[in-house]
JSON list of C-alpha atoms in Angstrom, two decimals:
[
{"chain": "A", "resi": 1, "resn": "GLN", "atom": "CA", "xyz": [5.46, 0.28, -43.10]},
{"chain": "A", "resi": 2, "resn": "SER", "atom": "CA", "xyz": [5.74, -3.27, -41.72]},
{"chain": "A", "resi": 3, "resn": "VAL", "atom": "CA", "xyz": [4.47, -6.25, -43.63]},
{"chain": "A", "resi": 4, "resn": "LEU", "atom": "CA", "xyz": [2.64, -7.35, -40.57]},
{"chain": "A", "resi": 5, "resn": "THR", "atom": "CA", "xyz": [0.40, -4.74, -38.94]},
{"chain": "A", "resi": 6, "resn": "GLN", "atom": "CA", "xyz": [0.05, -4.11, -35.22]},
{"chain": "A", "resi": 7, "resn": "PRO", "atom": "CA", "xyz": [-1.65, -1.42, -33.27]},
{"chain": "A", "resi": 8, "resn": "PRO", "atom": "CA", "xyz": [1.04, 1.02, -31.92]},
{"chain": "A", "resi": 9, "resn": "SER", "atom": "CA", "xyz": [-0.33, 0.86, -28.48]},
{"chain": "A", "resi": 10, "resn": "VAL", "atom": "CA", "xyz": [-2.96, -0.88, -26.30]},
{"chain": "A", "resi": 11, "resn": "SER", "atom": "CA", "xyz": [-3.74, -0.49, -22.42]},
{"chain": "A", "resi": 12, "resn": "GLY", "atom": "CA", "xyz": [-5.42, -2.08, -19.68]},
{"chain": "A", "resi": 13, "resn": "ALA", "atom": "CA", "xyz": [-5.91, -2.05, -16.02]},
{"chain": "A", "resi": 14, "resn": "PRO", "atom": "CA", "xyz": [-4.33, -4.72, -13.73]},
{"chain": "A", "resi": 15, "resn": "GLY", "atom": "CA", "xyz": [-6.30, -7.88, -13.74]},
{"chain": "A", "resi": 16, "resn": "GLN", "atom": "CA", "xyz": [-7.83, -7.14, -17.03]},
{"chain": "A", "resi": 17, "resn": "ARG", "atom": "CA", "xyz": [-7.57, -9.11, -20.44]},
{"chain": "A", "resi": 18, "resn": "VAL", "atom": "CA", "xyz": [-5.86, -7.54, -23.37]},
{"chain": "A", "resi": 19, "resn": "THR", "atom": "CA", "xyz": [-5.23, -8.47, -27.00]},
{"chain": "A", "resi": 20, "resn": "ILE", "atom": "CA", "xyz": [-2.65, -7.49, -29.42]},
{"chain": "A", "resi": 21, "resn": "SER", "atom": "CA", "xyz": [-3.51, -8.12, -33.12]},
{"chain": "A", "resi": 22, "resn": "CYS", "atom": "CA", "xyz": [-1.02, -8.97, -35.90]},
{"chain": "A", "resi": 23, "resn": "THR", "atom": "CA", "xyz": [-2.70, -8.48, -39.42]},
{"chain": "A", "resi": 24, "resn": "GLY", "atom": "CA", "xyz": [-0.83, -10.26, -42.40]},
{"chain": "A", "resi": 25, "resn": "SER", "atom": "CA", "xyz": [-1.74, -11.18, -45.90]},
{"chain": "A", "resi": 26, "resn": "SER", "atom": "CA", "xyz": [-2.02, -14.37, -48.16]},
{"chain": "A", "resi": 27, "resn": "SER", "atom": "CA", "xyz": [1.83, -14.31, -48.42]},
{"chain": "A", "resi": 28, "resn": "ASN", "atom": "CA", "xyz": [2.64, -14.82, -44.82]},
{"chain": "A", "resi": 29, "resn": "ILE", "atom": "CA", "xyz": [0.23, -15.61, -42.08]},
{"chain": "A", "resi": 30, "resn": "GLY", "atom": "CA", "xyz": [-2.42, -16.54, -44.61]},
{"chain": "A", "resi": 31, "resn": "ALA", "atom": "CA", "xyz": [0.05, -18.81, -46.37]},
{"chain": "A", "resi": 32, "resn": "ASN", "atom": "CA", "xyz": [-0.10, -20.89, -43.30]},
{"chain": "A", "resi": 33, "resn": "TYR", "atom": "CA", "xyz": [3.32, -19.83, -41.88]},
{"chain": "A", "resi": 34, "resn": "VAL", "atom": "CA", "xyz": [3.47, -19.84, -38.27]},
{"chain": "A", "resi": 35, "resn": "VAL", "atom": "CA", "xyz": [3.42, -16.84, -35.97]},
{"chain": "A", "resi": 36, "resn": "SER", "atom": "CA", "xyz": [5.83, -16.01, -33.04]},
{"chain": "A", "resi": 37, "resn": "TRP", "atom": "CA", "xyz": [5.68, -13.44, -30.50]},
{"chain": "A", "resi": 38, "resn": "TYR", "atom": "CA", "xyz": [8.27, -11.55, -28.72]},
{"chain": "A", "resi": 39, "resn": "GLN", "atom": "CA", "xyz": [8.02, -9.44, -25.44]},
{"chain": "A", "resi": 40, "resn": "GLN", "atom": "CA", "xyz": [10.78, -6.59, -25.14]},
{"chain": "A", "resi": 41, "resn": "PHE", "atom": "CA", "xyz": [11.43, -4.35, -22.03]},
{"chain": "A", "resi": 42, "resn": "PRO", "atom": "CA", "xyz": [13.28, -0.93, -22.44]},
{"chain": "A", "resi": 43, "resn": "GLY", "atom": "CA", "xyz": [16.95, -1.48, -22.65]},
{"chain": "A", "resi": 44, "resn": "THR", "atom": "CA", "xyz": [16.95, -5.17, -23.15]},
{"chain": "A", "resi": 45, "resn": "ALA", "atom": "CA", "xyz": [16.89, -7.76, -25.97]},
{"chain": "A", "resi": 46, "resn": "PRO", "atom": "CA", "xyz": [13.55, -9.50, -27.19]},
{"chain": "A", "resi": 47, "resn": "LYS", "atom": "CA", "xyz": [12.49, -12.56, -25.60]},
{"chain": "A", "resi": 48, "resn": "LEU", "atom": "CA", "xyz": [10.48, -15.26, -27.28]},
{"chain": "A", "resi": 49, "resn": "LEU", "atom": "CA", "xyz": [7.01, -15.42, -25.73]},
{"chain": "A", "resi": 50, "resn": "ILE", "atom": "CA", "xyz": [5.06, -17.61, -28.08]},
{"chain": "A", "resi": 51, "resn": "TYR", "atom": "CA", "xyz": [6.03, -19.88, -30.94]},
{"chain": "A", "resi": 52, "resn": "PHE", "atom": "CA", "xyz": [4.22, -22.07, -33.43]},
{"chain": "A", "resi": 53, "resn": "ASN", "atom": "CA", "xyz": [1.20, -19.70, -33.10]},
{"chain": "A", "resi": 54, "resn": "THR", "atom": "CA", "xyz": [0.07, -20.98, -29.67]},
{"chain": "A", "resi": 55, "resn": "ASN", "atom": "CA", "xyz": [3.20, -22.54, -27.72]},
{"chain": "A", "resi": 56, "resn": "ARG", "atom": "CA", "xyz": [4.65, -21.00, -24.83]},
{"chain": "A", "resi": 57, "resn": "PRO", "atom": "CA", "xyz": [8.56, -21.62, -24.16]},
{"chain": "A", "resi": 58, "resn": "SER", "atom": "CA", "xyz": [9.33, -23.06, -20.61]},
{"chain": "A", "resi": 59, "resn": "GLY", "atom": "CA", "xyz": [9.05, -20.17, -18.01]},
{"chain": "A", "resi": 60, "resn": "VAL", "atom": "CA", "xyz": [6.38, -18.16, -19.93]},
{"chain": "A", "resi": 61, "resn": "PRO", "atom": "CA", "xyz": [3.30, -17.80, -17.76]},
{"chain": "A", "resi": 62, "resn": "ASP", "atom": "CA", "xyz": [0.04, -19.16, -18.89]},
{"chain": "A", "resi": 63, "resn": "ARG", "atom": "CA", "xyz": [-1.47, -15.70, -18.84]},
{"chain": "A", "resi": 64, "resn": "PHE", "atom": "CA", "xyz": [0.04, -15.36, -22.22]},
{"chain": "A", "resi": 65, "resn": "SER", "atom": "CA", "xyz": [-1.72, -17.11, -25.07]},
{"chain": "A", "resi": 66, "resn": "GLY", "atom": "CA", "xyz": [-1.59, -16.87, -28.83]},
{"chain": "A", "resi": 67, "resn": "SER", "atom": "CA", "xyz": [-4.11, -17.56, -31.59]},
{"chain": "A", "resi": 68, "resn": "LYS", "atom": "CA", "xyz": [-4.27, -17.52, -35.30]},
{"chain": "A", "resi": 69, "resn": "SER", "atom": "CA", "xyz": [-7.09, -17.30, -37.89]},
{"chain": "A", "resi": 70, "resn": "GLY", "atom": "CA", "xyz": [-6.87, -16.55, -41.57]},
{"chain": "A", "resi": 71, "resn": "THR", "atom": "CA", "xyz": [-4.47, -13.79, -42.35]},
{"chain": "A", "resi": 72, "resn": "SER", "atom": "CA", "xyz": [-4.38, -12.56, -38.70]},
{"chain": "A", "resi": 73, "resn": "ALA", "atom": "CA", "xyz": [-3.02, -13.68, -35.35]},
{"chain": "A", "resi": 74, "resn": "SER", "atom": "CA", "xyz": [-3.44, -12.23, -31.82]},
{"chain": "A", "resi": 75, "resn": "LEU", "atom": "CA", "xyz": [-1.69, -12.42, -28.63]},
{"chain": "A", "resi": 76, "resn": "ALA", "atom": "CA", "xyz": [-3.89, -12.38, -25.35]},
{"chain": "A", "resi": 77, "resn": "ILE", "atom": "CA", "xyz": [-2.78, -11.52, -21.91]},
{"chain": "A", "resi": 78, "resn": "THR", "atom": "CA", "xyz": [-5.12, -12.18, -19.13]},
{"chain": "A", "resi": 79, "resn": "GLY", "atom": "CA", "xyz": [-4.75, -11.19, -15.36]},
{"chain": "A", "resi": 80, "resn": "LEU", "atom": "CA", "xyz": [-2.71, -8.08, -16.49]},
{"chain": "A", "resi": 81, "resn": "GLN", "atom": "CA", "xyz": [0.08, -7.29, -14.27]},
{"chain": "A", "resi": 82, "resn": "ALA", "atom": "CA", "xyz": [2.28, -4.05, -14.01]},
{"chain": "A", "resi": 83, "resn": "GLU", "atom": "CA", "xyz": [5.38, -6.17, -14.86]},
{"chain": "A", "resi": 84, "resn": "ASP", "atom": "CA", "xyz": [3.60, -6.88, -18.40]},
{"chain": "A", "resi": 85, "resn": "GLU", "atom": "CA", "xyz": [4.13, -3.44, -19.53]},
{"chain": "A", "resi": 86, "resn": "ALA", "atom": "CA", "xyz": [6.60, -3.83, -22.58]},
{"chain": "A", "resi": 87, "resn": "ASP", "atom": "CA", "xyz": [6.60, -3.70, -26.29]},
{"chain": "A", "resi": 88, "resn": "TYR", "atom": "CA", "xyz": [5.36, -6.74, -28.19]},
{"chain": "A", "resi": 89, "resn": "TYR", "atom": "CA", "xyz": [6.20, -7.86, -31.73]},
{"chain": "A", "resi": 90, "resn": "CYS", "atom": "CA", "xyz": [4.83, -10.62, -34.02]},
{"chain": "A", "resi": 91, "resn": "GLN", "atom": "CA", "xyz": [6.91, -12.39, -36.60]},
{"chain": "A", "resi": 92, "resn": "SER", "atom": "CA", "xyz": [6.12, -14.78, -39.42]},
{"chain": "A", "resi": 93, "resn": "TYR", "atom": "CA", "xyz": [7.63, -15.73, -42.87]},
{"chain": "A", "resi": 94, "resn": "ASP", "atom": "CA", "xyz": [6.59, -14.05, -45.95]},
{"chain": "A", "resi": 95, "resn": "SER", "atom": "CA", "xyz": [6.85, -16.12, -49.24]},
{"chain": "A", "resi": 96, "resn": "SER", "atom": "CA", "xyz": [6.87, -13.14, -51.47]},
{"chain": "A", "resi": 97, "resn": "LEU", "atom": "CA", "xyz": [9.70, -11.80, -49.72]},
{"chain": "A", "resi": 98, "resn": "SER", "atom": "CA", "xyz": [11.51, -14.94, -49.02]},
{"chain": "A", "resi": 99, "resn": "ARG", "atom": "CA", "xyz": [12.28, -13.82, -45.39]},
{"chain": "A", "resi": 100, "resn": "SER", "atom": "CA", "xyz": [11.01, -13.47, -42.05]},
{"chain": "A", "resi": 101, "resn": "VAL", "atom": "CA", "xyz": [9.22, -10.29, -41.22]},
{"chain": "A", "resi": 102, "resn": "PHE", "atom": "CA", "xyz": [8.44, -8.55, -38.08]},
{"chain": "A", "resi": 103, "resn": "GLY", "atom": "CA", "xyz": [5.21, -6.50, -37.02]},
{"chain": "A", "resi": 104, "resn": "GLY", "atom": "CA", "xyz": [5.75, -2.81, -36.09]},
{"chain": "A", "resi": 105, "resn": "GLY", "atom": "CA", "xyz": [5.42, -3.58, -32.53]},
{"chain": "A", "resi": 106, "resn": "THR", "atom": "CA", "xyz": [2.75, -2.75, -29.87]},
{"chain": "A", "resi": 107, "resn": "LYS", "atom": "CA", "xyz": [3.28, -0.73, -26.71]},
{"chain": "A", "resi": 108, "resn": "LEU", "atom": "CA", "xyz": [1.39, -2.30, -23.71]},
{"chain": "A", "resi": 109, "resn": "THR", "atom": "CA", "xyz": [0.66, 0.21, -20.98]},
{"chain": "A", "resi": 110, "resn": "VAL", "atom": "CA", "xyz": [-0.79, -1.13, -17.67]},
{"chain": "A", "resi": 111, "resn": "LEU", "atom": "CA", "xyz": [-2.99, 1.60, -16.23]},
{"chain": "B", "resi": 1, "resn": "GLU", "atom": "CA", "xyz": [22.88, -23.25, -21.31]},
{"chain": "B", "resi": 2, "resn": "VAL", "atom": "CA", "xyz": [22.49, -21.64, -24.75]},
{"chain": "B", "resi": 3, "resn": "GLN", "atom": "CA", "xyz": [24.10, -18.01, -24.80]},
{"chain": "B", "resi": 4, "resn": "LEU", "atom": "CA", "xyz": [24.91, -15.56, -27.43]},
{"chain": "B", "resi": 5, "resn": "VAL", "atom": "CA", "xyz": [27.39, -12.85, -26.24]},
{"chain": "B", "resi": 6, "resn": "GLN", "atom": "CA", "xyz": [27.85, -9.84, -28.42]},
{"chain": "B", "resi": 7, "resn": "SER", "atom": "CA", "xyz": [30.81, -7.43, -28.76]},
{"chain": "B", "resi": 8, "resn": "GLY", "atom": "CA", "xyz": [30.60, -4.24, -27.00]},
{"chain": "B", "resi": 9, "resn": "ALA", "atom": "CA", "xyz": [29.28, -0.81, -27.98]},
{"chain": "B", "resi": 10, "resn": "GLU", "atom": "CA", "xyz": [30.92, 1.06, -30.99]},
{"chain": "B", "resi": 11, "resn": "VAL", "atom": "CA", "xyz": [31.28, 4.69, -31.74]},
{"chain": "B", "resi": 12, "resn": "LYS", "atom": "CA", "xyz": [32.45, 5.52, -35.25]},
{"chain": "B", "resi": 13, "resn": "LYS", "atom": "CA", "xyz": [32.55, 8.26, -37.68]},
{"chain": "B", "resi": 14, "resn": "PRO", "atom": "CA", "xyz": [30.83, 8.19, -41.24]},
{"chain": "B", "resi": 15, "resn": "GLY", "atom": "CA", "xyz": [32.75, 6.46, -43.85]},
{"chain": "B", "resi": 16, "resn": "GLU", "atom": "CA", "xyz": [34.47, 4.16, -41.30]},
{"chain": "B", "resi": 17, "resn": "SER", "atom": "CA", "xyz": [34.29, 0.30, -41.41]},
{"chain": "B", "resi": 18, "resn": "LEU", "atom": "CA", "xyz": [33.11, -1.83, -38.58]},
{"chain": "B", "resi": 19, "resn": "LYS", "atom": "CA", "xyz": [32.70, -5.66, -37.61]},
{"chain": "B", "resi": 20, "resn": "ILE", "atom": "CA", "xyz": [30.68, -6.51, -34.64]},
{"chain": "B", "resi": 21, "resn": "SER", "atom": "CA", "xyz": [30.49, -10.11, -33.33]},
{"chain": "B", "resi": 22, "resn": "CYS", "atom": "CA", "xyz": [28.23, -12.77, -31.69]},
{"chain": "B", "resi": 23, "resn": "THR", "atom": "CA", "xyz": [29.93, -15.56, -29.89]},
{"chain": "B", "resi": 24, "resn": "VAL", "atom": "CA", "xyz": [27.75, -18.66, -29.23]},
{"chain": "B", "resi": 25, "resn": "SER", "atom": "CA", "xyz": [28.05, -21.52, -26.66]},
{"chain": "B", "resi": 26, "resn": "GLY", "atom": "CA", "xyz": [25.77, -24.20, -25.21]},
{"chain": "B", "resi": 27, "resn": "TYR", "atom": "CA", "xyz": [24.94, -25.63, -28.64]},
{"chain": "B", "resi": 28, "resn": "SER", "atom": "CA", "xyz": [26.40, -26.92, -31.96]},
{"chain": "B", "resi": 29, "resn": "PHE", "atom": "CA", "xyz": [27.21, -23.57, -33.79]},
{"chain": "B", "resi": 30, "resn": "THR", "atom": "CA", "xyz": [27.10, -25.15, -37.15]},
{"chain": "B", "resi": 31, "resn": "GLU", "atom": "CA", "xyz": [23.56, -26.50, -36.89]},
{"chain": "B", "resi": 32, "resn": "TYR", "atom": "CA", "xyz": [21.31, -23.50, -36.58]},
{"chain": "B", "resi": 33, "resn": "TRP", "atom": "CA", "xyz": [20.90, -20.44, -38.57]},
{"chain": "B", "resi": 34, "resn": "ILE", "atom": "CA", "xyz": [22.13, -17.07, -36.92]},
{"chain": "B", "resi": 35, "resn": "GLY", "atom": "CA", "xyz": [20.11, -13.91, -37.62]},
{"chain": "B", "resi": 36, "resn": "TRP", "atom": "CA", "xyz": [20.72, -10.28, -37.21]},
{"chain": "B", "resi": 37, "resn": "VAL", "atom": "CA", "xyz": [18.06, -7.80, -36.33]},
{"chain": "B", "resi": 38, "resn": "ARG", "atom": "CA", "xyz": [18.36, -4.12, -36.18]},
{"chain": "B", "resi": 39, "resn": "GLN", "atom": "CA", "xyz": [16.46, -1.61, -33.92]},
{"chain": "B", "resi": 40, "resn": "VAL", "atom": "CA", "xyz": [16.78, 2.00, -34.41]},
{"chain": "B", "resi": 41, "resn": "PRO", "atom": "CA", "xyz": [16.30, 4.00, -31.14]},
{"chain": "B", "resi": 42, "resn": "GLY", "atom": "CA", "xyz": [12.63, 4.15, -30.26]},
{"chain": "B", "resi": 43, "resn": "LYS", "atom": "CA", "xyz": [11.70, 2.06, -33.47]},
{"chain": "B", "resi": 44, "resn": "GLY", "atom": "CA", "xyz": [10.85, -1.42, -34.15]},
{"chain": "B", "resi": 45, "resn": "LEU", "atom": "CA", "xyz": [12.57, -4.59, -35.01]},
{"chain": "B", "resi": 46, "resn": "GLU", "atom": "CA", "xyz": [13.91, -5.13, -38.47]},
{"chain": "B", "resi": 47, "resn": "TRP", "atom": "CA", "xyz": [15.10, -8.40, -39.80]},
{"chain": "B", "resi": 48, "resn": "MET", "atom": "CA", "xyz": [18.46, -7.82, -41.69]},
{"chain": "B", "resi": 49, "resn": "GLY", "atom": "CA", "xyz": [19.58, -11.23, -42.76]},
{"chain": "B", "resi": 50, "resn": "ILE", "atom": "CA", "xyz": [20.54, -14.58, -41.74]},
{"chain": "B", "resi": 51, "resn": "ILE", "atom": "CA", "xyz": [23.58, -16.87, -42.16]},
{"chain": "B", "resi": 52, "resn": "TYR", "atom": "CA", "xyz": [23.95, -20.75, -41.70]},
{"chain": "B", "resi": 53, "resn": "PRO", "atom": "CA", "xyz": [27.43, -21.35, -40.06]},
{"chain": "B", "resi": 54, "resn": "GLY", "atom": "CA", "xyz": [27.72, -24.87, -41.41]},
{"chain": "B", "resi": 55, "resn": "ASP", "atom": "CA", "xyz": [28.26, -23.67, -44.94]},
{"chain": "B", "resi": 56, "resn": "SER", "atom": "CA", "xyz": [28.02, -19.84, -44.81]},
{"chain": "B", "resi": 57, "resn": "ASP", "atom": "CA", "xyz": [24.85, -19.99, -46.68]},
{"chain": "B", "resi": 58, "resn": "THR", "atom": "CA", "xyz": [23.24, -16.46, -46.44]},
{"chain": "B", "resi": 59, "resn": "LYS", "atom": "CA", "xyz": [20.05, -14.69, -46.96]},
{"chain": "B", "resi": 60, "resn": "TYR", "atom": "CA", "xyz": [19.62, -10.86, -46.84]},
{"chain": "B", "resi": 61, "resn": "SER", "atom": "CA", "xyz": [16.77, -8.45, -46.60]},
{"chain": "B", "resi": 62, "resn": "PRO", "atom": "CA", "xyz": [17.05, -6.32, -49.69]},
{"chain": "B", "resi": 63, "resn": "SER", "atom": "CA", "xyz": [16.90, -3.29, -47.35]},
{"chain": "B", "resi": 64, "resn": "PHE", "atom": "CA", "xyz": [20.34, -4.33, -46.06]},
{"chain": "B", "resi": 65, "resn": "GLN", "atom": "CA", "xyz": [21.99, -6.32, -48.80]},
{"chain": "B", "resi": 66, "resn": "ALA", "atom": "CA", "xyz": [24.02, -3.62, -50.16]},
{"chain": "B", "resi": 67, "resn": "GLN", "atom": "CA", "xyz": [25.12, -2.11, -46.83]},
{"chain": "B", "resi": 68, "resn": "VAL", "atom": "CA", "xyz": [26.25, -5.28, -44.72]},
{"chain": "B", "resi": 69, "resn": "THR", "atom": "CA", "xyz": [28.00, -8.48, -44.91]},
{"chain": "B", "resi": 70, "resn": "LEU", "atom": "CA", "xyz": [27.47, -11.63, -42.60]},
{"chain": "B", "resi": 71, "resn": "SER", "atom": "CA", "xyz": [30.18, -13.98, -42.09]},
{"chain": "B", "resi": 72, "resn": "VAL", "atom": "CA", "xyz": [31.09, -16.62, -39.52]},
{"chain": "B", "resi": 73, "resn": "ASP", "atom": "CA", "xyz": [34.28, -18.23, -37.90]},
{"chain": "B", "resi": 74, "resn": "LYS", "atom": "CA", "xyz": [33.46, -21.59, -37.10]},
{"chain": "B", "resi": 75, "resn": "SER", "atom": "CA", "xyz": [36.74, -22.16, -35.21]},
{"chain": "B", "resi": 76, "resn": "ILE", "atom": "CA", "xyz": [35.59, -19.88, -32.59]},
{"chain": "B", "resi": 77, "resn": "SER", "atom": "CA", "xyz": [31.79, -20.39, -32.77]},
{"chain": "B", "resi": 78, "resn": "THR", "atom": "CA", "xyz": [31.35, -16.51, -33.82]},
{"chain": "B", "resi": 79, "resn": "ALA", "atom": "CA", "xyz": [29.06, -14.78, -36.29]},
{"chain": "B", "resi": 80, "resn": "TYR", "atom": "CA", "xyz": [29.78, -11.34, -37.74]},
{"chain": "B", "resi": 81, "resn": "LEU", "atom": "CA", "xyz": [27.96, -8.33, -38.94]},
{"chain": "B", "resi": 82, "resn": "GLN", "atom": "CA", "xyz": [30.24, -5.97, -41.04]},
{"chain": "B", "resi": 83, "resn": "TRP", "atom": "CA", "xyz": [29.98, -2.67, -42.61]},
{"chain": "B", "resi": 84, "resn": "ARG", "atom": "CA", "xyz": [32.48, -1.35, -45.33]},
{"chain": "B", "resi": 85, "resn": "SER", "atom": "CA", "xyz": [31.37, 2.31, -44.86]},
{"chain": "B", "resi": 86, "resn": "LEU", "atom": "CA", "xyz": [28.98, 3.39, -42.06]},
{"chain": "B", "resi": 87, "resn": "GLU", "atom": "CA", "xyz": [26.56, 6.13, -42.29]},
{"chain": "B", "resi": 88, "resn": "ALA", "atom": "CA", "xyz": [24.91, 8.20, -39.65]},
{"chain": "B", "resi": 89, "resn": "SER", "atom": "CA", "xyz": [21.62, 6.21, -40.37]},
{"chain": "B", "resi": 90, "resn": "ASP", "atom": "CA", "xyz": [23.18, 3.01, -39.20]},
{"chain": "B", "resi": 91, "resn": "THR", "atom": "CA", "xyz": [23.03, 4.18, -35.79]},
{"chain": "B", "resi": 92, "resn": "ALA", "atom": "CA", "xyz": [21.04, 1.51, -33.93]},
{"chain": "B", "resi": 93, "resn": "MET", "atom": "CA", "xyz": [21.13, -1.46, -31.58]},
{"chain": "B", "resi": 94, "resn": "TYR", "atom": "CA", "xyz": [21.81, -4.57, -33.42]},
{"chain": "B", "resi": 95, "resn": "TYR", "atom": "CA", "xyz": [21.03, -8.15, -31.98]},
{"chain": "B", "resi": 96, "resn": "CYS", "atom": "CA", "xyz": [22.05, -11.59, -33.05]},
{"chain": "B", "resi": 97, "resn": "ALA", "atom": "CA", "xyz": [19.57, -14.53, -32.48]},
{"chain": "B", "resi": 98, "resn": "ARG", "atom": "CA", "xyz": [19.53, -17.97, -33.09]},
{"chain": "B", "resi": 99, "resn": "GLU", "atom": "CA", "xyz": [16.84, -19.41, -35.47]},
{"chain": "B", "resi": 100, "resn": "SER", "atom": "CA", "xyz": [14.97, -22.35, -34.21]},
{"chain": "B", "resi": 101, "resn": "GLU", "atom": "CA", "xyz": [15.57, -25.52, -35.96]},
{"chain": "B", "resi": 102, "resn": "SER", "atom": "CA", "xyz": [12.05, -26.33, -36.66]},
{"chain": "B", "resi": 103, "resn": "ASP", "atom": "CA", "xyz": [10.77, -22.92, -37.89]},
{"chain": "B", "resi": 104, "resn": "TYR", "atom": "CA", "xyz": [11.54, -19.32, -38.77]},
{"chain": "B", "resi": 105, "resn": "TYR", "atom": "CA", "xyz": [11.45, -17.84, -35.14]},
{"chain": "B", "resi": 106, "resn": "PHE", "atom": "CA", "xyz": [14.47, -16.76, -32.95]},
{"chain": "B", "resi": 107, "resn": "ASP", "atom": "CA", "xyz": [14.58, -18.83, -29.84]},
{"chain": "B", "resi": 108, "resn": "TYR", "atom": "CA", "xyz": [17.69, -17.18, -28.27]},
{"chain": "B", "resi": 109, "resn": "TRP", "atom": "CA", "xyz": [19.02, -13.57, -28.57]},
{"chain": "B", "resi": 110, "resn": "GLY", "atom": "CA", "xyz": [22.29, -11.88, -27.80]},
{"chain": "B", "resi": 111, "resn": "GLN", "atom": "CA", "xyz": [22.32, -8.85, -25.41]},
{"chain": "B", "resi": 112, "resn": "GLY", "atom": "CA", "xyz": [22.69, -6.26, -28.39]},
{"chain": "B", "resi": 113, "resn": "THR", "atom": "CA", "xyz": [25.41, -4.12, -29.67]},
{"chain": "B", "resi": 114, "resn": "LEU", "atom": "CA", "xyz": [24.80, -0.28, -29.89]},
{"chain": "B", "resi": 115, "resn": "VAL", "atom": "CA", "xyz": [26.47, 1.18, -32.90]},
{"chain": "B", "resi": 116, "resn": "THR", "atom": "CA", "xyz": [26.65, 5.04, -32.89]},
{"chain": "B", "resi": 117, "resn": "VAL", "atom": "CA", "xyz": [27.73, 6.76, -36.07]},
{"chain": "B", "resi": 118, "resn": "SER", "atom": "CA", "xyz": [28.51, 10.30, -35.56]},
{"chain": "B", "resi": 119, "resn": "SER", "atom": "CA", "xyz": [30.85, 12.96, -36.88]}
]
């Protein structure tokens, strides 16, 4: 069981907005450690999508946005496109474990 | 351009040893932590451990500490993940990744090394 909890799957139609939640606790997200998000296509390495809760690396479309509140964080994707179909993972630092932790991952299906 | 290039796929038998590599370029190897992440087929990402090439300081996840060893060779800008005795449950894709200098996230990833352990 992952320290950070994500829904196993989400889906949406092209053009719609979807959100993926990442629920932590007082020893990670709630302790003000930053959250990052990764996108992974089948057979490829994960790619950094969001860092410092809300920042996008160069080249990531602004359709992707991150937010954080309390012990949870969210990734929002607007104007959903077929090419967004992938697995998404959140990551943060956990002070009780003294290491980084990943969420269990969410598979996004574009209907 | 920052690049992390990992060694090729491996097929091993239970009980055998293995060392896979991650060679970096495009930045100062000794100034950034390098982490290792496991992904069992069809499963999620697992943080295994991290090493600072500047002084070989290492931090392991308790889940992996007894099974693997992280090391580096600064002369060739290469990080290693090593097993003394593989088990079938070690079958997975292994990624190396550079940890950002500003916080605990991975900004660049290797392409992955698939390790298959089967008798």
